[in-house]
PDB file of C-alpha atoms and ligand atoms in Angstrom:
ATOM      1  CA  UNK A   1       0.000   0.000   0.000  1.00  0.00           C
ATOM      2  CA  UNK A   2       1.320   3.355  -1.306  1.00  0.00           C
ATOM      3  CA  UNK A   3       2.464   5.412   2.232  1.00  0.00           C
ATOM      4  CA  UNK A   4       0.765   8.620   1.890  1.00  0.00           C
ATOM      5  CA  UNK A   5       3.305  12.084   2.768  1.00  0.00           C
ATOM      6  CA  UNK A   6       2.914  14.127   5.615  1.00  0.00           C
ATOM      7  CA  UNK A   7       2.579  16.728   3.101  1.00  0.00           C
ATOM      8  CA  UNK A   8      -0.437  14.718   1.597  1.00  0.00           C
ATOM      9  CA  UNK A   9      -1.809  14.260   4.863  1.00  0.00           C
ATOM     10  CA  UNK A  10      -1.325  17.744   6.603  1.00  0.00           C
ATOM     11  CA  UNK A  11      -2.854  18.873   2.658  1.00  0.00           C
ATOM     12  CA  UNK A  12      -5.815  16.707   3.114  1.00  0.00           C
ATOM     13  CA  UNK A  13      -6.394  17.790   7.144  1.00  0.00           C
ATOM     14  CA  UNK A  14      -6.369  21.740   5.504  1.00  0.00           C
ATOM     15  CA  UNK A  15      -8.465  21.060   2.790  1.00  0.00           C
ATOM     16  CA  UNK A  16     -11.666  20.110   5.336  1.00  0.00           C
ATOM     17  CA  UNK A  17     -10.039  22.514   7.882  1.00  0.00           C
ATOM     18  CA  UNK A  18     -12.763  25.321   8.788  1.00  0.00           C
ATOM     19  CA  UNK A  19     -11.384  28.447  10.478  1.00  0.00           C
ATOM     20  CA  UNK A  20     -11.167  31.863   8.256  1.00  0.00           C
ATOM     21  CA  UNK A  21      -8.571  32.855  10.332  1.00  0.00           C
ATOM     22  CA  UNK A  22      -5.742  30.505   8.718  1.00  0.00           C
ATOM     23  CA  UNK A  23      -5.297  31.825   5.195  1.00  0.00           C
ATOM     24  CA  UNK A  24      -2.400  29.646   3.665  1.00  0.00           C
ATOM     25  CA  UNK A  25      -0.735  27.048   4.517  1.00  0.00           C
ATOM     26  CA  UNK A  26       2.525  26.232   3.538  1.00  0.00           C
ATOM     27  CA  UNK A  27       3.975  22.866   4.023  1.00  0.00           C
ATOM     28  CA  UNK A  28       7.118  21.086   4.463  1.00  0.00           C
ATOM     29  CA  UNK A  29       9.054  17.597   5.246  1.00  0.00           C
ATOM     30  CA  UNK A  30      11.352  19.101   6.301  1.00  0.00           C
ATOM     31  CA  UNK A  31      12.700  22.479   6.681  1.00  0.00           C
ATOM     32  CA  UNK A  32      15.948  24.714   8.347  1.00  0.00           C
ATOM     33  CA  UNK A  33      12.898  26.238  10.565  1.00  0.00           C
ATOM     34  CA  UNK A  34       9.552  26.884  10.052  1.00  0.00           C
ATOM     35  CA  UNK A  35      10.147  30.621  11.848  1.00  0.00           C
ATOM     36  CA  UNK A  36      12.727  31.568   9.141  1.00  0.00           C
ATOM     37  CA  UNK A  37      10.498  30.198   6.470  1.00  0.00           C
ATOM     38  CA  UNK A  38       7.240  32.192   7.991  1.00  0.00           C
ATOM     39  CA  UNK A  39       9.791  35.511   8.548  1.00  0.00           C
ATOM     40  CA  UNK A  40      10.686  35.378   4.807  1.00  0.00           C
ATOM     41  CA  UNK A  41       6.957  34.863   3.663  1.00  0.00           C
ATOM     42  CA  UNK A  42       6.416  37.578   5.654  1.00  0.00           C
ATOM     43  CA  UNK A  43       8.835  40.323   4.803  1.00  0.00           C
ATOM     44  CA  UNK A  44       7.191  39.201   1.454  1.00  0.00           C
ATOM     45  CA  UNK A  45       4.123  40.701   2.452  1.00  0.00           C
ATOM     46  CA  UNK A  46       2.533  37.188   2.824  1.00  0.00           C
ATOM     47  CA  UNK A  47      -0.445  37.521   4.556  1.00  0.00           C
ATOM     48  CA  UNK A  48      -1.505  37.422   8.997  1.00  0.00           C
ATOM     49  CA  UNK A  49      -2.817  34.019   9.203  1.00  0.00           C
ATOM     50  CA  UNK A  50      -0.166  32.454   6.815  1.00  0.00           C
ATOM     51  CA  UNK A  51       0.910  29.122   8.583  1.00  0.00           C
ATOM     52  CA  UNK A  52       4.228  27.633   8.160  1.00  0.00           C
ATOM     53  CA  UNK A  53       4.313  23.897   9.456  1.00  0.00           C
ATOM     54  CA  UNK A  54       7.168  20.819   9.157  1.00  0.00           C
ATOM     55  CA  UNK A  55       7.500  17.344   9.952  1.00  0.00           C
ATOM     56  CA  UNK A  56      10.847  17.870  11.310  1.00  0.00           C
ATOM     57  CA  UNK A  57      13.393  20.984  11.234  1.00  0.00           C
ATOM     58  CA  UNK A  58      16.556  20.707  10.853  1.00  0.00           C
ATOM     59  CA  UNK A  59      17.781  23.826  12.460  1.00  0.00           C
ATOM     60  CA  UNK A  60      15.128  24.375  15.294  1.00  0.00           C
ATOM     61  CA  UNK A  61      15.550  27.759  17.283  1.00  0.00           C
ATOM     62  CA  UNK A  62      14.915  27.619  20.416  1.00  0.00           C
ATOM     63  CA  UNK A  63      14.555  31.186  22.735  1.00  0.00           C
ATOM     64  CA  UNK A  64      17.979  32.819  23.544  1.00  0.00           C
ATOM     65  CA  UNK A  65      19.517  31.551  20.596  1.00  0.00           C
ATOM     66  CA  UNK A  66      19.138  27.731  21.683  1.00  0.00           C
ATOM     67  CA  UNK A  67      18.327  24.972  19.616  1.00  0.00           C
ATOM     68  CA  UNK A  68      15.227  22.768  19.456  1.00  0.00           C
ATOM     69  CA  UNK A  69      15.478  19.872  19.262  1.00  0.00           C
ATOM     70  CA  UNK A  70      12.723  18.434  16.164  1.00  0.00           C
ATOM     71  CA  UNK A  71      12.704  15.488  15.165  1.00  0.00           C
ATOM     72  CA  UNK A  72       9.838  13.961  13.138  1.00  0.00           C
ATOM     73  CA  UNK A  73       6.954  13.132  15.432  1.00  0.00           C
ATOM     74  CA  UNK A  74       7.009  16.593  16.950  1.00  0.00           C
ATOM     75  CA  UNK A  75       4.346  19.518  15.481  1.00  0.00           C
ATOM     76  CA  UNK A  76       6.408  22.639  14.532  1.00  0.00           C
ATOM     77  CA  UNK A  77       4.580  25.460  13.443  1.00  0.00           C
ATOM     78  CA  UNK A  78       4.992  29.523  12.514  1.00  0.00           C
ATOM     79  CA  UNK A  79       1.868  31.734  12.174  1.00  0.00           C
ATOM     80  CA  UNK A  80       2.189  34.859  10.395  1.00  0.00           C
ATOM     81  CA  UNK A  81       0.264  37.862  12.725  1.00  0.00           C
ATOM     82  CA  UNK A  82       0.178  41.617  12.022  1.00  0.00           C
ATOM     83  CA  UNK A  83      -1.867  43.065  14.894  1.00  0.00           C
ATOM     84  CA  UNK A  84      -3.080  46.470  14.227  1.00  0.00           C
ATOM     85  CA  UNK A  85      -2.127  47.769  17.550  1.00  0.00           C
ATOM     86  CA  UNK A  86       1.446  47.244  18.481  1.00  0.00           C
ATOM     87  CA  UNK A  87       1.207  47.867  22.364  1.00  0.00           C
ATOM     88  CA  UNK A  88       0.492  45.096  24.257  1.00  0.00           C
ATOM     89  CA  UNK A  89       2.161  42.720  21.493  1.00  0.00           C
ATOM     90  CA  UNK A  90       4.214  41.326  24.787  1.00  0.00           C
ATOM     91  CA  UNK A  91       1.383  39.315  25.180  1.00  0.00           C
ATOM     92  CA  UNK A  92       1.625  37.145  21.760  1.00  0.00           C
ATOM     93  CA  UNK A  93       3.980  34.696  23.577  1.00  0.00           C
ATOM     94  CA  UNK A  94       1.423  34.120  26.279  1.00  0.00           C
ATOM     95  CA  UNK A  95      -1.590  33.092  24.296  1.00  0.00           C
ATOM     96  CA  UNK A  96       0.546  31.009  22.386  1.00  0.00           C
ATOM     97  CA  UNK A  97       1.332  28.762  25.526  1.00  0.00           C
ATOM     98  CA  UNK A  98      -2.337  29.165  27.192  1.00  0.00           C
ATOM     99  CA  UNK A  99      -3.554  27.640  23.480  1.00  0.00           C
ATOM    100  CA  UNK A 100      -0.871  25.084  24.109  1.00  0.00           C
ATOM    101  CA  UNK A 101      -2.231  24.455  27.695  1.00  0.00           C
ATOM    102  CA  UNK A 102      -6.061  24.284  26.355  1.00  0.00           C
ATOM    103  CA  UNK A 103      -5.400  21.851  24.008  1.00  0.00           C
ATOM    104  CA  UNK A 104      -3.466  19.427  26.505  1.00  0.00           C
ATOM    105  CA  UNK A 105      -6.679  20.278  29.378  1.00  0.00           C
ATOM    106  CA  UNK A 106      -9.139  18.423  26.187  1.00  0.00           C
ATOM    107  CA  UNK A 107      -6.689  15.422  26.242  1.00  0.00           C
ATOM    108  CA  UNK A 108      -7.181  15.706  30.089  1.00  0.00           C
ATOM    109  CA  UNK A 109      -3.637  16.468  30.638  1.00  0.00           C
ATOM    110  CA  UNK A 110      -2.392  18.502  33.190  1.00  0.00           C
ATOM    111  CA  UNK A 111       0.236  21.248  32.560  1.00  0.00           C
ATOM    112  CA  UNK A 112       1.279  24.731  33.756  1.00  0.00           C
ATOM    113  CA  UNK A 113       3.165  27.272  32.035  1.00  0.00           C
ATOM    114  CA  UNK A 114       6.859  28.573  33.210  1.00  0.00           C
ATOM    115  CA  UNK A 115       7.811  31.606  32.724  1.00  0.00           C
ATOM    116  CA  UNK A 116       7.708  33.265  29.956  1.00  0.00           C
ATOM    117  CA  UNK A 117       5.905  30.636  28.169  1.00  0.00           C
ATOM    118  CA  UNK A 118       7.087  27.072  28.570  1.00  0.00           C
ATOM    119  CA  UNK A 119       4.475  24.272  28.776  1.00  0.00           C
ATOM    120  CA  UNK A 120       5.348  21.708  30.854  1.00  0.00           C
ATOM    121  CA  UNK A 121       3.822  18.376  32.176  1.00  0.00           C
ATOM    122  CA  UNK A 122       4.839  17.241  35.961  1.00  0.00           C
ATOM    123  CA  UNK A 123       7.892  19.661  35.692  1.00  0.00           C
ATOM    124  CA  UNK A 124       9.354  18.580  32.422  1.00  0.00           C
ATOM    125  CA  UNK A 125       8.954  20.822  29.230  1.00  0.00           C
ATOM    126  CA  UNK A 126       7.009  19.501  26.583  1.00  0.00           C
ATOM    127  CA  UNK A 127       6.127  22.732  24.592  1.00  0.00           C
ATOM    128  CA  UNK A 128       7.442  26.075  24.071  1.00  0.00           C
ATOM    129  CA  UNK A 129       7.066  29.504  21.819  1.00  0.00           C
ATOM    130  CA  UNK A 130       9.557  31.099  19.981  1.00  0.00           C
ATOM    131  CA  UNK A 131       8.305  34.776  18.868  1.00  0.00           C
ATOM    132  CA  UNK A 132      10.174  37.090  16.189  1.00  0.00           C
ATOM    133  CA  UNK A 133       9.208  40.309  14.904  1.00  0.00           C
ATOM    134  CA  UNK A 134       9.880  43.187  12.339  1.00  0.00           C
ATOM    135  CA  UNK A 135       9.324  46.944  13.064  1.00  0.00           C
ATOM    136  CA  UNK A 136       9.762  49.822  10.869  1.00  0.00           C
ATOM    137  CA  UNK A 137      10.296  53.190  12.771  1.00  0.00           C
ATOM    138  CA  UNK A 138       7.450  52.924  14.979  1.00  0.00           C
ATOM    139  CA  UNK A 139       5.578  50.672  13.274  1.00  0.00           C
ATOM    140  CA  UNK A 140       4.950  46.826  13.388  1.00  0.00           C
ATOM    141  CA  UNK A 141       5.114  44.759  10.195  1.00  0.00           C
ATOM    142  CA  UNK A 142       4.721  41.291  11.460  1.00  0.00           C
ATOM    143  CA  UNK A 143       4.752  39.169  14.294  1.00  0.00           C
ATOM    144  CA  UNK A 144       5.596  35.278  14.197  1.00  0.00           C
ATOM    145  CA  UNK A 145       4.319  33.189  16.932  1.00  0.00           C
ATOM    146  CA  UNK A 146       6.188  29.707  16.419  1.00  0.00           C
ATOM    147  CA  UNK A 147       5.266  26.674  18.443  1.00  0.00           C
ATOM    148  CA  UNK A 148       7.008  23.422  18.913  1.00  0.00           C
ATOM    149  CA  UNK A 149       5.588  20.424  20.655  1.00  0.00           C
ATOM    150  CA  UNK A 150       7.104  17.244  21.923  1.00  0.00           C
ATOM    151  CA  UNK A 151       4.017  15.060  20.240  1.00  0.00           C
ATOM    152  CA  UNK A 152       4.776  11.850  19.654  1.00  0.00           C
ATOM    153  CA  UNK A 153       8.363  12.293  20.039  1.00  0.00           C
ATOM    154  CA  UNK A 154      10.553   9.472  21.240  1.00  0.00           C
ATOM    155  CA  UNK A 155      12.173  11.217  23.968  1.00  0.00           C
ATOM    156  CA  UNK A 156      15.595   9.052  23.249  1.00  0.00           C
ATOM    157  CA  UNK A 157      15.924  11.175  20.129  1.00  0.00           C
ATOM    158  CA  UNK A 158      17.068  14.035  22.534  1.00  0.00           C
ATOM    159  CA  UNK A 159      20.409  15.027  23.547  1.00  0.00           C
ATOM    160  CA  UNK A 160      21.010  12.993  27.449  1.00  0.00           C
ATOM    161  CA  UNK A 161      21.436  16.437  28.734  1.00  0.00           C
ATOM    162  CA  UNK A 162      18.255  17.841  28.511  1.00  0.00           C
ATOM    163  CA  UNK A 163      16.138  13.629  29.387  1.00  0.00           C
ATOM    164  CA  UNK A 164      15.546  14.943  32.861  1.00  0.00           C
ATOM    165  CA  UNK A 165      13.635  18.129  32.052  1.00  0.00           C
ATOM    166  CA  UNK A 166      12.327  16.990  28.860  1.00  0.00           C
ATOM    167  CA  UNK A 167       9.136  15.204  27.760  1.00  0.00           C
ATOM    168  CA  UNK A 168       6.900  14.312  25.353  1.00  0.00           C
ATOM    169  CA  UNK A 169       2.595  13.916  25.345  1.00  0.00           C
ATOM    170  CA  UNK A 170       3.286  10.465  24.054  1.00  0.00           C
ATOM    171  CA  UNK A 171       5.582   9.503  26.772  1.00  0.00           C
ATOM    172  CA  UNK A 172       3.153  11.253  29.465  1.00  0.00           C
ATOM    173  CA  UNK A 173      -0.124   9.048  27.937  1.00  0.00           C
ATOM    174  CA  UNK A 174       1.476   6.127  27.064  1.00  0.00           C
ATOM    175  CA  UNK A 175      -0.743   5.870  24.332  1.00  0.00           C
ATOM    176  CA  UNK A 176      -1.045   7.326  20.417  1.00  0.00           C
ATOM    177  CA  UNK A 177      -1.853  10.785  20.093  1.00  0.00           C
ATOM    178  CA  UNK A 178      -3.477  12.220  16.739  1.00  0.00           C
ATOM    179  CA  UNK A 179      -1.280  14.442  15.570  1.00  0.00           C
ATOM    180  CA  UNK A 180      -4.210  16.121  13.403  1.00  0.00           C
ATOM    181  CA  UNK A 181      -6.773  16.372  16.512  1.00  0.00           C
ATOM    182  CA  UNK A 182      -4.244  18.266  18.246  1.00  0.00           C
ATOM    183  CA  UNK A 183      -3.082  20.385  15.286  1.00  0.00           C
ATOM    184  CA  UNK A 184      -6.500  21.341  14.812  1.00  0.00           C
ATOM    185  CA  UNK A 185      -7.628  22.128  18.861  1.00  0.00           C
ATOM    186  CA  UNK A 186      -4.784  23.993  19.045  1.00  0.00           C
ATOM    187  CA  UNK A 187      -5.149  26.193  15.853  1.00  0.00           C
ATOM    188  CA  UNK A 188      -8.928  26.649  17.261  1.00  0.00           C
ATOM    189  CA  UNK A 189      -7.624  27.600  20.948  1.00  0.00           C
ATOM    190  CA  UNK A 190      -4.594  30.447  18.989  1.00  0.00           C
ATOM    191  CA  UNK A 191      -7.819  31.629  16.920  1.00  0.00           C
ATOM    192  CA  UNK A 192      -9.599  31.812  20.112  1.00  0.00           C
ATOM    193  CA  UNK A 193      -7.293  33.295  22.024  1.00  0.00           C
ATOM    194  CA  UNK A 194      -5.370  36.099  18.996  1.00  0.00           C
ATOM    195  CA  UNK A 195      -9.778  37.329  18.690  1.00  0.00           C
ATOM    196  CA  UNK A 196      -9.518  38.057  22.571  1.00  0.00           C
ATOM    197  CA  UNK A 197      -5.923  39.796  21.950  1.00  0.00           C
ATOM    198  CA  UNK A 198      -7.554  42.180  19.063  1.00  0.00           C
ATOM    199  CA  UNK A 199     -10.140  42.563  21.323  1.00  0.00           C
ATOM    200  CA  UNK A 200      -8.558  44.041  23.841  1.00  0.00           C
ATOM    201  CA  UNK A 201      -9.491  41.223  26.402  1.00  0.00           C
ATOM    202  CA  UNK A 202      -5.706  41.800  27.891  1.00  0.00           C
ATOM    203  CA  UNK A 203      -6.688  41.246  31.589  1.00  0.00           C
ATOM    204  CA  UNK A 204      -8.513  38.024  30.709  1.00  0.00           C
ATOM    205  CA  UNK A 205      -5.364  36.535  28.636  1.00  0.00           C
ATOM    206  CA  UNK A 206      -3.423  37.810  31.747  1.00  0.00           C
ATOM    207  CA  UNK A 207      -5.411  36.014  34.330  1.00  0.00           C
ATOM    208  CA  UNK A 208      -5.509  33.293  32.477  1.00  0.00           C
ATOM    209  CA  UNK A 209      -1.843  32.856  32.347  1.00  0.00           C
ATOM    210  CA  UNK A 210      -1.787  33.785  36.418  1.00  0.00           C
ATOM    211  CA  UNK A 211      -3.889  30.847  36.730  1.00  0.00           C
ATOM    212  CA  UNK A 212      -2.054  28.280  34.271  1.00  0.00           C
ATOM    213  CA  UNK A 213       1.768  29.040  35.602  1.00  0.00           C
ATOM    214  CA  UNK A 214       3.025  27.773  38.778  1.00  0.00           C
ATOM    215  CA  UNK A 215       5.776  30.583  38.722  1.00  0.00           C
ATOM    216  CA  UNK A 216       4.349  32.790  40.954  1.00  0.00           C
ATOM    217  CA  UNK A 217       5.344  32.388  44.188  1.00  0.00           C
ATOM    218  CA  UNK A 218       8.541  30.547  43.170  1.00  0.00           C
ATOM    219  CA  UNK A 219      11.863  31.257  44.814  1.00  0.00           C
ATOM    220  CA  UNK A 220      13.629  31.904  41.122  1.00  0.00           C
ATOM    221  CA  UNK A 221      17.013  32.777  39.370  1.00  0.00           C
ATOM    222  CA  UNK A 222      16.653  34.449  36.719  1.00  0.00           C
ATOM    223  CA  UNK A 223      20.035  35.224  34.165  1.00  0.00           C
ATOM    224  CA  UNK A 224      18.817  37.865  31.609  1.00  0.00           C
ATOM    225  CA  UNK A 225      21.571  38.865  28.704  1.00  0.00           C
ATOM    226  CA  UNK A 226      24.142  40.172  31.438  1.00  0.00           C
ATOM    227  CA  UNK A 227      23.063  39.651  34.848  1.00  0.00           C
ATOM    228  CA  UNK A 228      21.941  37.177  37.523  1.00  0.00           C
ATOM    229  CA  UNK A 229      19.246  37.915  40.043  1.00  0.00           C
ATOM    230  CA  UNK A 230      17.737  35.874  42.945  1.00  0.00           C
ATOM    231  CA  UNK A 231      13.931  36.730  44.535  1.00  0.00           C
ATOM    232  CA  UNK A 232      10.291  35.275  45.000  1.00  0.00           C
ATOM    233  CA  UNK A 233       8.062  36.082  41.893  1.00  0.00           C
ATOM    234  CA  UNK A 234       5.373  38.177  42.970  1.00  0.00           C
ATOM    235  CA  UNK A 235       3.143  38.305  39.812  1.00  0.00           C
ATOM    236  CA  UNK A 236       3.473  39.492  36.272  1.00  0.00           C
ATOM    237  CA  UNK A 237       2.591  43.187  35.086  1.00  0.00           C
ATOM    238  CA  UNK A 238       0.364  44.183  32.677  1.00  0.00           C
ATOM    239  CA  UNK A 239       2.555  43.546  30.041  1.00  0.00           C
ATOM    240  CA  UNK A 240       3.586  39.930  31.329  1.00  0.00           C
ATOM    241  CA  UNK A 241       6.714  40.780  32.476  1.00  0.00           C
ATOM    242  CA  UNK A 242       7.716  39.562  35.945  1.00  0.00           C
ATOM    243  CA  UNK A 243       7.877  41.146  39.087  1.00  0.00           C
ATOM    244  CA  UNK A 244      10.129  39.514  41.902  1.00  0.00           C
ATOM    245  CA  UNK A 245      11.119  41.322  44.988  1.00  0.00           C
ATOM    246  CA  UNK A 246      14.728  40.298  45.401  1.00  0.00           C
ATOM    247  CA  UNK A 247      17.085  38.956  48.362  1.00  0.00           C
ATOM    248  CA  UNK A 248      17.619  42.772  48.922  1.00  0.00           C
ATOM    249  CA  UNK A 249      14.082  43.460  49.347  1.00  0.00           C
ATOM    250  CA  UNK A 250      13.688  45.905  45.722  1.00  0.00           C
ATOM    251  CA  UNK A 251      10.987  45.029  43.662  1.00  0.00           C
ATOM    252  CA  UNK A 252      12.776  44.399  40.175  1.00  0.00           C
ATOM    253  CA  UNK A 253      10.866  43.935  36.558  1.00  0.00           C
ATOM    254  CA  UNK A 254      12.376  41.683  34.333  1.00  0.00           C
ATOM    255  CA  UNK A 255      11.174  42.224  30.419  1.00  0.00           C
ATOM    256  CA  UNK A 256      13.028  38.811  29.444  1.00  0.00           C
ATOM    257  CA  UNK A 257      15.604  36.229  30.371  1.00  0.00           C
ATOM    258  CA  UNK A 258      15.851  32.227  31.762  1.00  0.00           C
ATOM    259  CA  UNK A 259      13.850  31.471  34.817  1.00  0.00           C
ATOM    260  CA  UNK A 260      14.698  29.134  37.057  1.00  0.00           C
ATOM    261  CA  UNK A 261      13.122  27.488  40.472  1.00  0.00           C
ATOM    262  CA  UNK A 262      15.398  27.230  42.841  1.00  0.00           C
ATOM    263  CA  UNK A 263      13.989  24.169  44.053  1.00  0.00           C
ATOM    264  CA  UNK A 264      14.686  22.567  40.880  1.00  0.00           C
ATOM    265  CA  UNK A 265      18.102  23.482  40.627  1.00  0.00           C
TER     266      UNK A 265
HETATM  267  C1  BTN B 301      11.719  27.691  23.422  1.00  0.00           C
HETATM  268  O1  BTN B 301      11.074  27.258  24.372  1.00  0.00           O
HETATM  269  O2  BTN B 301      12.936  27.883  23.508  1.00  0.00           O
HETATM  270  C2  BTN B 301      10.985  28.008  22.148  1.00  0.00           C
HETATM  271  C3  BTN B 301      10.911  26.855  21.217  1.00  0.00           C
HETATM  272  C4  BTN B 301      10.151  27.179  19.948  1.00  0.00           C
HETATM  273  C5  BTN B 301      10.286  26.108  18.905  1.00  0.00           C
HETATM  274  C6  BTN B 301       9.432  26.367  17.717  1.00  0.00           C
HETATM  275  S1  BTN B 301       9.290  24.963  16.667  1.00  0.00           S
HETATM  276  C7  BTN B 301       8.516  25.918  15.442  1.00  0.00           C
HETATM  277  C8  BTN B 301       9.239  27.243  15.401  1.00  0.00           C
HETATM  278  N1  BTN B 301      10.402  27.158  14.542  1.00  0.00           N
HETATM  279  C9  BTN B 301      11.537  27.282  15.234  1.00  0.00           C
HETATM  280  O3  BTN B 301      12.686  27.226  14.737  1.00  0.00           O
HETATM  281  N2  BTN B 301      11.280  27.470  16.529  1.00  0.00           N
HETATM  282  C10 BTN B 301       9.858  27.497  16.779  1.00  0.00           C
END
């Protein structure tokens, strides 16, 4: 029996797809990264709802210039957005990991979300958002919101370094996972989620993060680009940055860096 391609297949899943949102969809077995593809379609005016999507990449980019890791079995995926307003864009990388966390709550699987925005299952990452974005002067051309998840991914495929704080749905269910049902939930949940954005609805994508993370509250470390600093999280502002009050006492904001919990470390 002739093996159909996961281009044939994703094809076919788009074809009876039903959301306006998603205009195009371009498709790939296999691709440097699906965020370099979707910035180029981009800068090429392609237009907000464009999605990029892969079978494996071969040069996954991870945040902070790290890789990811993406072998086949994972779901890698760039959507072109060009919101209209361009304050409160901080919040992109949020809705894309309460989406993620919606669609594992329909497979009844429990995560919470790590500051900034990695999903994770019983402490172990299993999903996490990689955003990119052009600006001319003052204004906003495009933002990409690019998700990877550890599907079905045999978790022996990744590097030994990273086995104790990596996972995969398939190795949490110990079962098959449709890799379509949860393409399409979670394209529903970022539509969802992007009309509540353009909407305005920032306190409700806020709250819902509050009440999806387990960071607040943590005893962290967080390293941004040139410095280290210890503290207790005390919430995240109203443009999800955190707050922590530090060993010293001050109450510091941090726009972006690698959070830690202490008691993990
Ligand atoms: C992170 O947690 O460090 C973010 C990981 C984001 C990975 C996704 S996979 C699809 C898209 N293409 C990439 O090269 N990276 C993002």
């Amino acid at each position: 029996m002739k093996k159909i391609s996961f281009t044939e297949k994703t094809f076919n899943f788009f074809k009876n797809f039903q959301c306006n949102f998603y205009k195009k969809i371009v498709i790939f077995e296999e691709v440097s990264s699906t965020n370099t593809k979707a910035k180029e379609l981009a800068s090429n005016n392609e237009v907000e709802g464009t999605i990029v999507i892969s079978k494996k990449q071969l040069e996954g980019r991870g945040r902070n210039n790290r890789v990811w890791q993406s072998p086949e079995g994972g779901l890698y995926l760039s959507i072109i957005l060009r919101p209209t307003v361009n304050t409160k864009v901080t919040l992109i990388p949020l809705l894309g990991a309460l989406s993620i966390v919606k669609t594992l709550d329909s497979m009844k699987l429990n995560s919470s979300i790590k500051w900034p925005n990695d999903v994770r299952i019983k402490n172990k990452k299993v999903s996490g958002v990689l955003i990119e974005s052009e600006s001319t002067g003052e204004k906003l051309e495009y933002i990409i919101l690019g998700i990877g998840v550890n599907l079905k991914s045999d978790i022996l495929d990744f590097p030994k370094e990273i086995l104790n704080k990596t996972t995969s749905i398939e190795n949490e269910i110990h079962n098959n996972t449709d890799y379509y049902e949860f393409l399409e939930e979670l394209l529903m949940n970022i539509n969802e989620y992007y009309i509540q954005f353009k909407n305005r609805k920032y306190e409700f994508i806020l709250n819902q993060w509050r009440k999806n993370s387990d960071t607040i509250g943590k005893n962290v470390k967080i390293k941004t680009k040139d410095d280290e600093i210890f503290g207790e999280v005390l919430d995240i502002d109203s443009s999800g940055y955190l707050i922590i009050k530090t060993e010293s006492g001050s109450i510091r904001t941090i726009t972006s860096g690698d959070c830690q919990y202490l008691e993990e470390i």
